[in-house]
Amino acid sequence: MSLRSGKEYKSQARMSETEEAASRNSVANESVSVADLLKLLMEERKLRAEEEQRRAVREQETREAERRQREEEKQREQETREAERRQREEEKQREQETREAERRQREEEKQRQAERERQARDEWKAQFEMVARLAQDGRNREGEQTGRILKEAEAKVAKLTERDDIEAYLATFERTMTAYEVNRQRWVYKLAPQLSGKAQQAYAAMSSEEAVDYERVKAAILKRYDINEETYRLRFRSVMKSLDESHREVAVRVKDLAKKWLKQQATAEAVVEVVAQEQLLNTLPSNVRVWVRERKPTTCLEAGQLADDYAQARRQAGLESKREDVKNGEGGKQSGTGGQGKGRVGEESAGTRQR
C-alpha cells in the first residue's frame, strides 16, 4: 500500500514536473513571441522613419530643384532682358554712328565741293596767268631768239690749219660755242666749214647719221690724228713743268689729261682696274708688255693671265727647242758611229751629210 502510494506519489511528482516544464516552455514561447513582435514593431517603425526621411529628402530635393529652376528661369529672363537691352543700345549706337557717318559725309561733300570750287578758281586764274605769261613769253622769246641768232652768228673760230694743235683747236671751239650759248646740236654745223686736212677727211668719211653728232665727229677726228686713251696716259705719266708755266697751270693740265685718259671709265672700280692694269704692265718686259697690250685686256687679272700664258708658251717653246737640239746632236753622233762600224753604209751617210 505504501509502495503503491510511493509510486503514485512519484508518478504524480513527475507529472507535476512535466506540467511545470510545459508551463515554463509555454511561458517562454509566449515571451519569445512578444519579443519578436516588439522587434518587428521596431523594424517597422524604423522603416517608416527611413521612408519618412527619404520622403523628406525627396521633397527637399524637389523643392531645391524647383528653387533652382525658378532661379534659372529668373536668370534666363534677366539675361534675355540684358540681351534685349544691349541690342537696343547697339541699335541706338548704330543709329548714332549712321547719323554721325551721314554728317561726316555731308561735311566731306561740302569740303569737296569747296575744294572743287577753289580748284576751278585756281585753274581759271592759272589759265588767265598762263595766257598772260604766254603772251609775255612770246614777246620775250622773239627777243631771245633774235639775240640768240645774233650771238650764234657772232660765234666763229678760225679755220683749222696744219700748224694748229687739234686738241687745242677743239677745246677753243667748244669754249667759244659755250660762251656764245650756241645749241650743242648746232656745233657740228659751226665746226664742219672750218675743218681742213686730216680732220676734214675724217669728217667726210663719216656716215650721214654720225656726221650730225658733235661727240662722234670729235672722236673720229682724234682717231684720225691717232689720239686715244693710250696717248693721254703717256702724256699724263710724262707731264713736266715748263719754266714759264705756273704750278696751277700744271695742275689744270694734269687734271685734264687724267680726265681724258679715264673718260670711258664710268665707275670708281673701272678707274681702279685701269690704274692697276697700267702698273702691272709696267712690271713686264717690253716684248711681253707689247704682246699683252695688243690683246686689249679689260681687267688687271685678265692682263696678268695673258702674261702668264705668254711666259708659259715661251717656256714650252724653249723646252721643245732644247729637245730638238738634243735630238739632232744624238742623231749626229749615232751617224758617225755607224759609219765607222759598217763601212760603206757609214760612207754613204757621210756623203749624204756632206751634200
Short mmCIF file of C-alpha atoms in Angstrom, two decimals:
data_model
loop_
_atom_site.label_atom_id
_atom_site.label_comp_id
_atom_site.label_asym_id
_atom_site.label_seq_id
_atom_site.Cartn_x
_atom_site.Cartn_y
_atom_site.Cartn_z
CA MET A 1 0.00 0.00 0.00
CA SER A 2 2.65 2.29 0.96
CA LEU A 3 4.79 1.15 -2.06
CA ARG A 4 1.91 1.92 -4.37
CA SER A 5 1.38 5.17 -2.77
CA GLY A 6 5.02 5.99 -3.17
CA LYS A 7 4.93 5.10 -6.86
CA GLU A 8 1.79 7.12 -7.34
CA TYR A 9 3.41 9.95 -5.47
CA LYS A 10 6.48 9.73 -7.71
CA SER A 11 4.26 9.49 -10.74
CA GLN A 12 2.30 12.50 -9.69
CA ALA A 13 5.52 14.29 -8.90
CA ARG A 14 6.85 13.57 -12.37
CA MET A 15 3.55 14.67 -13.90
CA SER A 16 3.74 17.86 -11.90
CA GLU A 17 7.29 18.47 -13.08
CA THR A 18 6.25 17.75 -16.63
CA GLU A 19 3.33 20.16 -16.44
CA GLU A 20 5.53 22.68 -14.76
CA ALA A 21 8.16 22.32 -17.54
CA ALA A 22 5.43 22.58 -20.16
CA SER A 23 4.09 25.60 -18.40
CA ARG A 24 7.55 27.13 -18.37
CA ASN A 25 8.00 26.34 -22.03
CA SER A 26 4.65 27.88 -22.81
CA VAL A 27 5.60 30.99 -20.92
CA ALA A 28 8.97 31.08 -22.69
CA ASN A 29 7.25 30.68 -26.05
CA GLU A 30 4.90 33.45 -25.19
CA SER A 31 7.92 35.58 -24.17
CA VAL A 32 9.66 34.86 -27.44
CA SER A 33 6.59 35.79 -29.42
CA VAL A 34 6.30 39.11 -27.63
CA ALA A 35 10.00 39.90 -28.26
CA ASP A 36 9.64 39.07 -31.91
CA LEU A 37 6.59 41.20 -32.07
CA LEU A 38 8.40 44.08 -30.42
CA LYS A 39 11.32 43.59 -32.80
CA LEU A 40 9.01 43.64 -35.77
CA LEU A 41 7.35 46.75 -34.46
CA MET A 42 10.70 48.42 -34.01
CA GLU A 43 11.78 47.46 -37.52
CA GLU A 44 8.52 48.66 -38.94
CA ARG A 45 8.89 51.92 -37.06
CA LYS A 46 12.46 52.19 -38.32
CA LEU A 47 11.36 51.51 -41.87
CA ARG A 48 8.61 54.10 -41.53
CA ALA A 49 11.17 56.58 -40.17
CA GLU A 50 13.55 55.82 -43.04
CA GLU A 51 10.73 56.16 -45.53
CA GLU A 52 9.69 59.41 -43.93
CA GLN A 53 13.29 60.55 -44.08
CA ARG A 54 13.59 59.55 -47.74
CA ARG A 55 10.30 61.25 -48.46
CA ALA A 56 11.55 64.37 -46.68
CA VAL A 57 14.80 64.20 -48.65
CA ARG A 58 12.87 63.80 -51.92
CA GLU A 59 10.63 66.66 -51.01
CA GLN A 60 13.67 68.74 -50.10
CA GLU A 61 15.34 67.82 -53.39
CA THR A 62 12.14 68.57 -55.26
CA ARG A 63 11.85 71.94 -53.55
CA GLU A 64 15.58 72.61 -54.24
CA ALA A 65 15.17 71.62 -57.90
CA GLU A 66 12.09 73.86 -58.17
CA ARG A 67 14.03 76.67 -56.49
CA ARG A 68 16.95 76.19 -58.88
CA GLN A 69 14.56 76.03 -61.81
CA ARG A 70 12.91 79.25 -60.67
CA GLU A 71 16.33 80.84 -60.26
CA GLU A 72 17.42 79.60 -63.70
CA GLU A 73 14.21 80.91 -65.24
CA LYS A 74 14.78 84.16 -63.43
CA GLN A 75 18.42 84.20 -64.68
CA ARG A 76 17.28 83.45 -68.23
CA GLU A 77 14.70 86.18 -68.01
CA GLN A 78 17.37 88.55 -66.69
CA GLU A 79 19.79 87.52 -69.45
CA THR A 80 17.02 87.94 -72.01
CA ARG A 81 16.27 91.39 -70.68
CA GLU A 82 20.01 92.20 -70.65
CA ALA A 83 20.41 90.95 -74.23
CA GLU A 84 17.39 92.99 -75.30
CA ARG A 85 18.86 95.99 -73.52
CA ARG A 86 22.25 95.50 -75.21
CA GLN A 87 20.53 95.01 -78.54
CA ARG A 88 18.61 98.24 -78.05
CA GLU A 89 21.83 100.02 -77.07
CA GLU A 90 23.66 98.57 -80.09
CA GLU A 91 20.84 99.60 -82.39
CA LYS A 92 20.91 103.01 -80.79
CA GLN A 93 24.73 103.11 -81.22
CA ARG A 94 24.42 102.02 -84.85
CA GLU A 95 21.81 104.67 -85.48
CA GLN A 96 24.08 107.23 -83.85
CA GLU A 97 27.05 106.04 -85.90
CA THR A 98 24.93 106.13 -89.03
CA ARG A 99 23.84 109.68 -88.27
CA GLU A 100 27.48 110.60 -87.50
CA ALA A 101 28.68 108.98 -90.76
CA GLU A 102 25.99 110.82 -92.70
CA ARG A 103 27.01 114.03 -91.00
CA ARG A 104 30.68 113.45 -91.85
CA GLN A 105 29.74 112.53 -95.39
CA ARG A 106 27.80 115.74 -95.74
CA GLU A 107 30.74 117.71 -94.33
CA GLU A 108 33.18 115.91 -96.65
CA GLU A 109 30.90 116.56 -99.58
CA LYS A 110 30.81 120.23 -98.61
CA GLN A 111 34.61 120.24 -98.34
CA ARG A 112 34.96 118.51 -101.73
CA GLN A 113 32.55 120.96 -103.24
CA ALA A 114 34.51 123.83 -101.73
CA GLU A 115 37.78 122.23 -102.96
CA ARG A 116 36.32 121.83 -106.47
CA GLU A 117 35.24 125.43 -106.46
CA ARG A 118 38.68 126.51 -105.23
CA GLN A 119 40.40 124.37 -107.87
CA ALA A 120 38.12 125.78 -110.53
CA ARG A 121 39.01 129.30 -109.40
CA ASP A 122 42.73 128.37 -109.30
CA GLU A 123 42.53 126.79 -112.75
CA TRP A 124 40.79 129.79 -114.13
CA LYS A 125 43.38 132.03 -112.51
CA ALA A 126 46.24 129.79 -113.74
CA GLN A 127 44.82 129.79 -117.26
CA PHE A 128 44.49 133.53 -117.17
CA GLU A 129 48.07 133.88 -115.88
CA MET A 130 49.30 131.34 -118.44
CA VAL A 131 47.68 133.27 -121.27
CA ALA A 132 49.26 136.43 -119.97
CA ARG A 133 52.63 134.67 -119.48
CA LEU A 134 52.48 133.12 -122.94
CA ALA A 135 51.85 136.49 -124.41
CA GLN A 136 54.79 137.90 -122.45
CA ASP A 137 56.94 134.84 -123.21
CA GLY A 138 56.13 135.17 -126.88
CA ARG A 139 57.39 138.72 -126.83
CA ASN A 140 60.43 137.67 -124.73
CA ARG A 141 61.07 134.62 -126.92
CA GLU A 142 61.08 136.72 -130.01
CA GLY A 143 63.65 138.97 -128.39
CA GLU A 144 65.68 135.99 -127.07
CA GLN A 145 65.53 134.21 -130.40
CA THR A 146 66.72 137.31 -132.14
CA GLY A 147 69.52 137.71 -129.59
CA ARG A 148 70.43 134.02 -129.91
CA ILE A 149 70.58 134.26 -133.69
CA LEU A 150 72.80 137.30 -133.42
CA LYS A 151 75.02 135.57 -130.83
CA GLU A 152 75.26 132.40 -132.90
CA ALA A 153 76.22 134.47 -135.91
CA GLU A 154 78.99 136.07 -133.87
CA ALA A 155 80.29 132.67 -132.62
CA LYS A 156 83.14 131.99 -135.03
CA VAL A 157 86.51 130.25 -134.93
CA ALA A 158 89.41 130.47 -137.35
CA LYS A 159 89.84 127.80 -139.98
CA LEU A 160 91.95 124.82 -138.90
CA THR A 161 95.47 124.75 -140.35
CA GLU A 162 98.18 122.12 -140.34
CA ARG A 163 100.17 124.11 -137.77
CA ASP A 164 97.27 124.06 -135.26
CA ASP A 165 97.19 121.58 -132.40
CA ILE A 166 93.93 119.67 -132.98
CA GLU A 167 93.17 119.25 -129.28
CA ALA A 168 93.73 122.92 -128.51
CA TYR A 169 91.68 123.85 -131.57
CA LEU A 170 88.72 121.69 -130.47
CA ALA A 171 88.97 122.98 -126.88
CA THR A 172 88.90 126.58 -128.16
CA PHE A 173 85.94 125.76 -130.38
CA GLU A 174 83.96 124.21 -127.51
CA ARG A 175 84.63 127.13 -125.18
CA THR A 176 83.62 129.61 -127.87
CA MET A 177 80.35 127.78 -128.54
CA THR A 178 79.63 127.60 -124.80
CA ALA A 179 80.39 131.27 -124.27
CA TYR A 180 78.03 132.30 -127.08
CA GLU A 181 75.35 129.85 -125.80
CA VAL A 182 75.12 128.04 -129.12
CA ASN A 183 72.82 125.00 -129.06
CA ARG A 184 75.01 121.87 -128.87
CA GLN A 185 73.06 120.27 -131.70
CA ARG A 186 74.32 123.04 -134.00
CA TRP A 187 78.02 122.74 -133.05
CA VAL A 188 78.74 120.42 -135.97
CA TYR A 189 77.35 122.96 -138.44
CA LYS A 190 79.68 125.59 -136.99
CA LEU A 191 82.72 123.25 -136.95
CA ALA A 192 82.48 121.45 -140.29
CA PRO A 193 83.18 124.51 -142.56
CA GLN A 194 86.37 125.27 -140.57
CA LEU A 195 87.94 121.79 -140.93
CA SER A 196 90.82 121.00 -143.26
CA GLY A 197 93.42 118.32 -143.87
CA LYS A 198 93.10 115.10 -141.85
CA ALA A 199 90.20 116.48 -139.78
CA GLN A 200 88.21 117.23 -142.93
CA GLN A 201 89.00 113.75 -144.30
CA ALA A 202 87.78 112.12 -141.07
CA TYR A 203 84.54 114.14 -141.20
CA ALA A 204 83.99 113.29 -144.88
CA ALA A 205 84.42 109.56 -144.16
CA MET A 206 81.57 109.51 -141.61
CA SER A 207 78.02 108.43 -142.38
CA SER A 208 75.21 110.99 -142.60
CA GLU A 209 73.75 109.84 -139.26
CA GLU A 210 77.09 110.11 -137.42
CA ALA A 211 78.09 113.40 -139.02
CA VAL A 212 75.41 115.37 -137.12
CA ASP A 213 76.65 114.28 -133.68
CA TYR A 214 79.46 116.50 -132.38
CA GLU A 215 80.87 113.89 -129.98
CA ARG A 216 81.16 111.31 -132.77
CA VAL A 217 82.73 113.86 -135.09
CA LYS A 218 85.24 114.82 -132.39
CA ALA A 219 86.09 111.14 -131.71
CA ALA A 220 86.58 110.45 -135.42
CA ILE A 221 88.90 113.46 -135.82
CA LEU A 222 91.01 112.50 -132.78
CA LYS A 223 91.22 108.93 -134.05
CA ARG A 224 92.47 110.18 -137.41
CA TYR A 225 95.19 112.09 -135.53
CA ASP A 226 95.98 108.86 -133.61
CA ILE A 227 94.97 110.39 -130.27
CA ASN A 228 93.39 107.90 -127.87
CA GLU A 229 93.42 106.80 -124.22
CA GLU A 230 96.97 105.48 -124.53
CA THR A 231 98.11 108.85 -125.83
CA TYR A 232 96.59 110.64 -122.85
CA ARG A 233 98.04 108.05 -120.48
CA LEU A 234 101.55 108.56 -121.81
CA ARG A 235 101.14 112.33 -121.64
CA PHE A 236 99.79 112.05 -118.10
CA ARG A 237 102.79 109.99 -116.99
CA SER A 238 105.30 112.30 -118.68
CA VAL A 239 103.99 115.69 -117.51
CA MET A 240 106.79 118.15 -116.82
CA LYS A 241 106.59 121.78 -115.68
CA SER A 242 107.98 124.29 -118.13
CA LEU A 243 109.87 127.38 -117.00
CA ASP A 244 107.13 129.83 -118.00
CA GLU A 245 104.30 127.70 -116.51
CA SER A 246 102.84 128.10 -113.02
CA HIS A 247 102.12 125.18 -110.75
CA ARG A 248 98.40 125.87 -111.00
CA GLU A 249 98.58 125.64 -114.78
CA VAL A 250 100.41 122.33 -114.46
CA ALA A 251 97.70 121.11 -112.10
CA VAL A 252 95.00 122.06 -114.63
CA ARG A 253 96.91 120.25 -117.39
CA VAL A 254 97.40 117.13 -115.26
CA LYS A 255 93.75 117.03 -114.30
CA ASP A 256 92.65 117.49 -117.92
CA LEU A 257 94.91 114.64 -119.08
CA ALA A 258 93.63 112.37 -116.31
CA LYS A 259 90.02 113.08 -117.30
CA LYS A 260 90.74 112.36 -120.96
CA TRP A 261 92.63 109.18 -120.09
CA LEU A 262 89.90 107.84 -117.79
CA LYS A 263 86.93 109.34 -119.66
CA GLN A 264 85.50 105.95 -120.68
CA GLN A 265 85.54 104.61 -117.10
CA ALA A 266 82.09 105.11 -115.59
CA THR A 267 82.76 103.88 -112.03
CA ALA A 268 85.47 104.03 -109.40
CA GLU A 269 86.03 100.29 -109.80
CA ALA A 270 86.71 100.80 -113.52
CA VAL A 271 89.27 103.51 -112.72
CA VAL A 272 90.96 101.15 -110.24
CA GLU A 273 91.14 98.47 -112.95
CA VAL A 274 92.79 100.88 -115.42
CA VAL A 275 95.39 102.13 -112.93
CA ALA A 276 96.13 98.60 -111.63
CA GLN A 277 96.47 97.26 -115.17
CA GLU A 278 98.88 100.05 -116.08
CA GLN A 279 101.04 99.31 -113.04
CA LEU A 280 101.04 95.59 -113.88
CA LEU A 281 102.11 96.28 -117.47
CA ASN A 282 104.98 98.46 -116.20
CA THR A 283 106.34 95.41 -114.36
CA LEU A 284 106.51 93.31 -117.55
CA PRO A 285 109.36 93.13 -120.04
CA SER A 286 108.85 95.33 -123.08
CA ASN A 287 108.15 92.46 -125.51
CA VAL A 288 105.61 90.88 -123.11
CA ARG A 289 104.05 94.30 -122.44
CA VAL A 290 103.52 94.92 -126.17
CA TRP A 291 102.09 91.42 -126.68
CA VAL A 292 99.62 91.77 -123.76
CA ARG A 293 98.60 95.31 -124.74
CA GLU A 294 97.82 94.13 -128.29
CA ARG A 295 95.26 91.68 -126.79
CA LYS A 296 93.44 94.63 -125.13
CA PRO A 297 92.59 93.08 -121.76
CA THR A 298 89.70 94.69 -119.90
CA THR A 299 90.82 93.90 -116.34
CA CYS A 300 94.07 93.64 -114.42
CA LEU A 301 93.52 89.93 -113.76
CA GLU A 302 92.96 89.27 -117.45
CA ALA A 303 96.21 91.09 -118.28
CA GLY A 304 98.05 89.00 -115.68
CA GLN A 305 96.63 85.79 -117.14
CA LEU A 306 97.73 86.81 -120.63
CA ALA A 307 101.25 87.49 -119.35
CA ASP A 308 101.33 84.06 -117.68
CA ASP A 309 100.11 82.42 -120.90
CA TYR A 310 102.87 84.20 -122.84
CA ALA A 311 105.56 83.13 -120.38
CA GLN A 312 104.31 79.53 -120.35
CA ALA A 313 104.22 79.42 -124.15
CA ARG A 314 107.79 80.73 -124.29
CA ARG A 315 108.96 78.16 -121.74
CA GLN A 316 107.23 75.42 -123.70
CA ALA A 317 108.84 76.62 -126.92
CA GLY A 318 112.24 76.73 -125.21
CA LEU A 319 111.87 73.16 -123.92
CA GLU A 320 110.84 71.92 -127.35
CA SER A 321 113.81 73.73 -128.92
CA LYS A 322 116.20 72.14 -126.42
CA ARG A 323 114.73 68.70 -127.03
CA GLU A 324 115.11 69.25 -130.77
CA ASP A 325 118.74 70.32 -130.33
CA VAL A 326 119.48 67.32 -128.15
CA LYS A 327 117.77 65.02 -130.61
CA ASN A 328 119.74 66.46 -133.53
CA GLY A 329 123.03 66.10 -131.59
CA GLU A 330 122.35 62.48 -130.70
CA GLY A 331 121.43 61.72 -134.32
CA GLY A 332 124.77 63.13 -135.50
CA LYS A 333 126.73 61.02 -133.03
CA GLN A 334 124.85 57.86 -133.99
CA SER A 335 125.52 58.55 -137.70
CA GLY A 336 129.24 58.92 -137.08
CA THR A 337 129.48 55.67 -135.09
CA GLY A 338 127.54 53.80 -137.73
CA GLY A 339 129.98 54.99 -140.43
CA GLN A 340 132.99 53.54 -138.60
CA GLY A 341 131.37 50.20 -137.83
CA LYS A 342 129.58 49.44 -141.04
CA GLY A 343 131.91 50.65 -143.74
CA ARG A 344 130.09 51.51 -146.89
CA VAL A 345 126.83 52.45 -145.13
CA GLY A 346 128.73 54.97 -143.00
CA GLU A 347 130.43 56.40 -146.02
CA GLU A 348 127.10 56.83 -147.77
CA SER A 349 125.72 58.57 -144.68
CA ALA A 350 128.74 60.86 -144.50
CA GLY A 351 128.42 61.61 -148.18
CA THR A 352 124.80 62.47 -147.66
CA ARG A 353 125.65 64.84 -144.81
CA GLN A 354 128.36 66.48 -146.90
CA ARG A 355 125.91 67.03 -149.73
#
